[in-house]
mmCIF file of C-alpha atoms in Angstrom:
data_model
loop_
_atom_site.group_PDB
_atom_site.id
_atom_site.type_symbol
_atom_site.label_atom_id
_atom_site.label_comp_id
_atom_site.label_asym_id
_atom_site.label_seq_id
_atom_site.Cartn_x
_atom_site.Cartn_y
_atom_site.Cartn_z
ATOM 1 C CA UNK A 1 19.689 -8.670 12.122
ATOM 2 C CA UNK A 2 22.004 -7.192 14.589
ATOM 3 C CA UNK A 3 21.496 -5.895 17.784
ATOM 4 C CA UNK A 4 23.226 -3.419 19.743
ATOM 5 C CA UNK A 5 23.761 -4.842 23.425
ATOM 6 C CA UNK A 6 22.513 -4.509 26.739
ATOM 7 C CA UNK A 7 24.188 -2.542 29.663
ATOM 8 C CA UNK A 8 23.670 -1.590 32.679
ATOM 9 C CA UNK A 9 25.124 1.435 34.887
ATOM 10 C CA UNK A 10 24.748 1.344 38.627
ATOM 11 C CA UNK A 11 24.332 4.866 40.763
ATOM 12 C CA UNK A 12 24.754 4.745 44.389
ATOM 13 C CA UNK A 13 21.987 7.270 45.523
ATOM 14 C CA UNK A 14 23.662 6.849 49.196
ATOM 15 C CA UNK A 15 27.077 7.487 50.563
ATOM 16 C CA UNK A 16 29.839 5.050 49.694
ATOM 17 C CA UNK A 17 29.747 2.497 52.998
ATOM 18 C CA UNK A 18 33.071 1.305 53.950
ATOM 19 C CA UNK A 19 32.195 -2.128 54.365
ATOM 20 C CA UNK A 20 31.826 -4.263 51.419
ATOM 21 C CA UNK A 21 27.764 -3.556 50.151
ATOM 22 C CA UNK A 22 26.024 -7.241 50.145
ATOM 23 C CA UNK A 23 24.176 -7.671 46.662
ATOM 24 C CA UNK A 24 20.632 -6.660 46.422
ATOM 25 C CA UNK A 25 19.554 -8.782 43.583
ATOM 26 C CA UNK A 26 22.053 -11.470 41.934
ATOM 27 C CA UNK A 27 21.298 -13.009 38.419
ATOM 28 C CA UNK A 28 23.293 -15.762 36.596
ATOM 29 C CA UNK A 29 23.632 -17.127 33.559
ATOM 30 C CA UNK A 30 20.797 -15.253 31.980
ATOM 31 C CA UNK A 31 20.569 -15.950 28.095
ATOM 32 C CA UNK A 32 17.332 -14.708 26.255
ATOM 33 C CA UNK A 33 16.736 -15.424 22.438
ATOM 34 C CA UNK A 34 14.397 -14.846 19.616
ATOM 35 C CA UNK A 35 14.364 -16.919 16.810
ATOM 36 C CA UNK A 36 16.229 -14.582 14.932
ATOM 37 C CA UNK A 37 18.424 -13.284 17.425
ATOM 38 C CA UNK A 38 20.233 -13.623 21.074
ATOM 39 C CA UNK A 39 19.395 -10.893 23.162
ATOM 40 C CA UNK A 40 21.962 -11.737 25.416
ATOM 41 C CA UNK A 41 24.174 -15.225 26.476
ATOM 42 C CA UNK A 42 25.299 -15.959 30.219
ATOM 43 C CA UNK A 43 24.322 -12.118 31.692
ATOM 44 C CA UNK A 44 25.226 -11.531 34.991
ATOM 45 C CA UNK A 45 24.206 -8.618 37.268
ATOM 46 C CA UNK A 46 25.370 -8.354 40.990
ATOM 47 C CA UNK A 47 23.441 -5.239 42.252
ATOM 48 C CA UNK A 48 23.619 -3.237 45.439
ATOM 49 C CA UNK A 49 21.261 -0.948 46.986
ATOM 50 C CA UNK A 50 20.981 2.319 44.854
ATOM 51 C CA UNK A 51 19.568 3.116 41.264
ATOM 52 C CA UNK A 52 21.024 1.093 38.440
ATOM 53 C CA UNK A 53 19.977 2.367 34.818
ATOM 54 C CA UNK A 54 19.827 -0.109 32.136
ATOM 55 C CA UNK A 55 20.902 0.818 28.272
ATOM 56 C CA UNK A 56 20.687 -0.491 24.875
ATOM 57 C CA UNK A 57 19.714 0.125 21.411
ATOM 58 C CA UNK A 58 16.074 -0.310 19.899
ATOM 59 C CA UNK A 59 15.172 -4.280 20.453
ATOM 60 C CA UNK A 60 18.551 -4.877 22.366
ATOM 61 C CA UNK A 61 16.122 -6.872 25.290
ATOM 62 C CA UNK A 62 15.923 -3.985 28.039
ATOM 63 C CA UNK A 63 11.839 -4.306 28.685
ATOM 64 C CA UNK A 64 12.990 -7.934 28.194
ATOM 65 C CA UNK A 65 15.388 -8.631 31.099
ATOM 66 C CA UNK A 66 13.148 -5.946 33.226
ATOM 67 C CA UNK A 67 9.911 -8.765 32.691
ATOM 68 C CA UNK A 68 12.450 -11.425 33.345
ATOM 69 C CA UNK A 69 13.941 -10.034 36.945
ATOM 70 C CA UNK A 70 10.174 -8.739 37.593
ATOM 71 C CA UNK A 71 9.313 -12.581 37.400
ATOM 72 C CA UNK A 72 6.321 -11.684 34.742
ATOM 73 C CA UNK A 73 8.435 -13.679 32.118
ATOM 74 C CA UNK A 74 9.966 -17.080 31.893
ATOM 75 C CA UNK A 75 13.689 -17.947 32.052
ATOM 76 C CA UNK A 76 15.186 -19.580 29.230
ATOM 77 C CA UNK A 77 18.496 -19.947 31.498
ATOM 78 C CA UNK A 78 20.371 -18.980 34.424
ATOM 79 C CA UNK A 79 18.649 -17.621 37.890
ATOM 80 C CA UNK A 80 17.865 -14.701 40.014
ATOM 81 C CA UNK A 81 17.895 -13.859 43.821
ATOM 82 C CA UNK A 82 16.359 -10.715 45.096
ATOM 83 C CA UNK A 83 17.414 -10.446 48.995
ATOM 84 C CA UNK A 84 18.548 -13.852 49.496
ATOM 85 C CA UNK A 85 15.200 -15.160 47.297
ATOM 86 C CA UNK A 86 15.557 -17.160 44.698
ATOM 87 C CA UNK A 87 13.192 -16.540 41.643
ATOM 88 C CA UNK A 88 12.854 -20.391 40.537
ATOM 89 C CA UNK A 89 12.141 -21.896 44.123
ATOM 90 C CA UNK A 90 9.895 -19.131 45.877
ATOM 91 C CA UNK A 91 8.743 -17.409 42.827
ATOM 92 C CA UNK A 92 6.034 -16.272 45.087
ATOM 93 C CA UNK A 93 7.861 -15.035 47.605
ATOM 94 C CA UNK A 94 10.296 -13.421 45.400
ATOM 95 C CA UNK A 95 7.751 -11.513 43.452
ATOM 96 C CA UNK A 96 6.218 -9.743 46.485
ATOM 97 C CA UNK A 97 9.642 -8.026 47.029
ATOM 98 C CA UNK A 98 9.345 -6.511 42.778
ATOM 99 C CA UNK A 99 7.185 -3.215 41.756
ATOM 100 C CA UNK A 100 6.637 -3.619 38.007
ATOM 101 C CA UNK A 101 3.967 -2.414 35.906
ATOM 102 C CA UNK A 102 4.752 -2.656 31.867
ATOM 103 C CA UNK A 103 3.960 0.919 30.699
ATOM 104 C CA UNK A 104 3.403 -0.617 26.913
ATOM 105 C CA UNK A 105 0.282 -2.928 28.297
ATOM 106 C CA UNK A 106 -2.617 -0.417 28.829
ATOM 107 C CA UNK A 107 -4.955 -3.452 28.396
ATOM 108 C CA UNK A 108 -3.816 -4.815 31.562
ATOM 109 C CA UNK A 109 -4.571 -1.604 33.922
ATOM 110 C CA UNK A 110 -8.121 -2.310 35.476
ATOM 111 C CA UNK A 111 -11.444 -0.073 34.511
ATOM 112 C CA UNK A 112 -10.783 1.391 38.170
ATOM 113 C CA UNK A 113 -9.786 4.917 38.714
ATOM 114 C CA UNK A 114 -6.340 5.694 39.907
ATOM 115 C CA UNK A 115 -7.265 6.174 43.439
ATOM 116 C CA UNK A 116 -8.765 2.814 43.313
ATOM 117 C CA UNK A 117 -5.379 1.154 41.416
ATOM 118 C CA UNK A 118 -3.413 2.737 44.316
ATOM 119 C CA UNK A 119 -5.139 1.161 46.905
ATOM 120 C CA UNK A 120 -4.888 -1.853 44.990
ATOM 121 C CA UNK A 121 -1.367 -1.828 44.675
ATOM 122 C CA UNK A 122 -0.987 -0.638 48.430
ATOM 123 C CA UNK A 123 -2.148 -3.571 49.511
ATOM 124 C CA UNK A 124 -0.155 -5.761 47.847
ATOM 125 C CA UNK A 125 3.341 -3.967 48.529
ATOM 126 C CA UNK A 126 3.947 -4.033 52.433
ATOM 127 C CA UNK A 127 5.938 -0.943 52.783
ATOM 128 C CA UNK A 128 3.551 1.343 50.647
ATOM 129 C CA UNK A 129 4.234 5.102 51.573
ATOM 130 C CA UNK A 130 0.902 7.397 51.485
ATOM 131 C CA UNK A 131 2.735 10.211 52.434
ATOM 132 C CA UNK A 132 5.329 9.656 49.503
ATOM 133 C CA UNK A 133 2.101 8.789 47.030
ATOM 134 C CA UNK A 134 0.375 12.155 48.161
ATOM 135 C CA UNK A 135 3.666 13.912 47.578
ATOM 136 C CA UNK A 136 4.018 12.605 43.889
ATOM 137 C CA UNK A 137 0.465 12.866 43.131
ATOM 138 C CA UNK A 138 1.106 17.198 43.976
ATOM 139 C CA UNK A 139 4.198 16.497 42.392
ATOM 140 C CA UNK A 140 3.545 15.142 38.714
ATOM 141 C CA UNK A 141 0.133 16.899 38.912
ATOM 142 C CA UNK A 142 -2.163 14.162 39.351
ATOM 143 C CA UNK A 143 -4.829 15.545 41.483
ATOM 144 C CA UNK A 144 -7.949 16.126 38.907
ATOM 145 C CA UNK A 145 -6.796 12.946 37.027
ATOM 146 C CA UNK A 146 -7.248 10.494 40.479
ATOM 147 C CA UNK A 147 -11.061 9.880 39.845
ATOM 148 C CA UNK A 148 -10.857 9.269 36.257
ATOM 149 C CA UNK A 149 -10.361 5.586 34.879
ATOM 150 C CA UNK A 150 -7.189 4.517 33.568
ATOM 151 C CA UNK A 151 -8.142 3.476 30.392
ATOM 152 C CA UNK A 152 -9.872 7.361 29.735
ATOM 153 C CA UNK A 153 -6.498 8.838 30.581
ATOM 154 C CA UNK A 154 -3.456 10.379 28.204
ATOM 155 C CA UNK A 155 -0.631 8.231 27.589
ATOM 156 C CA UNK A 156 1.054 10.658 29.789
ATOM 157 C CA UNK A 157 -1.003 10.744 32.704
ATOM 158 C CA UNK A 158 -1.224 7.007 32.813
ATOM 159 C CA UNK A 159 2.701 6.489 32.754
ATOM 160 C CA UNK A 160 2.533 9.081 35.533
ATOM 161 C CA UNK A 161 0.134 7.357 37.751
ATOM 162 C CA UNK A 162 2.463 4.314 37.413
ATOM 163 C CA UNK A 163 5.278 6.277 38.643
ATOM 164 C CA UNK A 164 3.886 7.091 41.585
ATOM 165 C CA UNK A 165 2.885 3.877 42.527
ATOM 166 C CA UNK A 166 6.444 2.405 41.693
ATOM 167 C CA UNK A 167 7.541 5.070 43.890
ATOM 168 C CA UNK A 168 5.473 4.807 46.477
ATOM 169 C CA UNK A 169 5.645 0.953 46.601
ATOM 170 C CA UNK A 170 8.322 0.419 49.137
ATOM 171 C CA UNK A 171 9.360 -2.602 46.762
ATOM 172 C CA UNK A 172 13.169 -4.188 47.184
ATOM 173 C CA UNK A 173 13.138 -4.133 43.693
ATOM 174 C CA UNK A 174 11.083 -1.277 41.594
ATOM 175 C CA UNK A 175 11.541 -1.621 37.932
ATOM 176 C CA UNK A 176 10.673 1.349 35.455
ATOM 177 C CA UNK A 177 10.620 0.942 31.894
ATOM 178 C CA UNK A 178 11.236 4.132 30.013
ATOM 179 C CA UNK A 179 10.432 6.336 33.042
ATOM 180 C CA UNK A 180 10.310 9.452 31.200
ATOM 181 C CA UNK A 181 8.901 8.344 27.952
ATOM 182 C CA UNK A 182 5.614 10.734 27.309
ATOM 183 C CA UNK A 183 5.572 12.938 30.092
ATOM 184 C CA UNK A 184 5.711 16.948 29.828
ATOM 185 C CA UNK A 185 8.542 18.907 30.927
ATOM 186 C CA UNK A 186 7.011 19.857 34.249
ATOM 187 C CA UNK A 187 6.970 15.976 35.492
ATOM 188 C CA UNK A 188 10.752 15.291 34.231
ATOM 189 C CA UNK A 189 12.331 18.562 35.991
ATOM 190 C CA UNK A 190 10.033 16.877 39.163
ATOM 191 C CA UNK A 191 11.101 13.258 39.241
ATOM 192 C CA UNK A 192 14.826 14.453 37.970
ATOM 193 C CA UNK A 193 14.698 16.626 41.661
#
């Protein structure tokens, strides 16, 4: 079957430097298949600073290549540095520098109410903002969902308690899948802002 391909468009969300801007993440030679298809053959991203949206048709490989440069799945071929890190020998290393949470695998979130997922998560990501989680919990109207447990919460209210940990995470690299996929009007006009 075919497959419409994978792109990716980088926005600088900072004023153009004039010296040359040293790659944030590098990966080479990245080739993904399926059986029945190649989701893509030799990719190569060079990435600075800044937001970069990925694009692609329905099963082109964009939650794909997100699991692959979050580390969560295996390379097939090719590599990837984040900050100088490469992925293959300090996979460790390199995945304490990545913020990703697949907003498809509901199973995975913990029993735990949000507040108790946040902490979680702030301990693991060294520069963790509180003051930027507060603002985002006012902001996509979390407040009477933080003491409820994930799993009792809407699809909507648990893709928004994963934004605001990705946000507040501090991560080199924070990767969000779909990051506007079931939320209500209110929360896109917020994170849009």
């Amino acid at each position: 079957f075919a497959v419409k391909p994978v792109s990716v468009v980088h926005a600088v969300s900072e004023p153009a430097r004039t010296r040359p801007t040293p790659w944030v993440l590098q990966a080479e030679g990245l080739c993904c298949a399926w059986p029945q298809c190649a989701l893509f053959q030799q990719l190569h991203l060079q990435l600075p600073a800044g937001a970069t949206l990925l694009l692609g048709g329905e099963g082109s490989g964009k939650t794909t290549l997100l699991r692959l440069l979050a580390g969560s799945a295996a390379l097939q071929q090719g590599g990837i540095t984040l900050h100088g890190v490469a992925l293959a020998s300090a996979p460790q290393a390199y995945c304490r520098q990545v913020f990703w949470q697949d907003p498809r695998a509901a199973h995975d979130l913990p029993a735990s109410s949000a507040q108790a997922w946040w902490r979680h998560m702030a301990a693991q990501h060294p520069g963790w903002d509180a003051g930027a989680l507060d603002a985002l919990v006012q902001g996509l109207g979390l407040q009477p969902h933080q003491a409820k447990p994930l799993a009792q919460l809407s699809a909507g209210s648990r893709r928004k308690v994963l934004l605001a940990a990705a946000l507040a995470s501090g991560a080199a690299l924070t990767l969000i899948d779909e990051p506007l996929a079931a939320l209500d009007a209110t929360s896109v006009r917020y994170l849009c802002q």
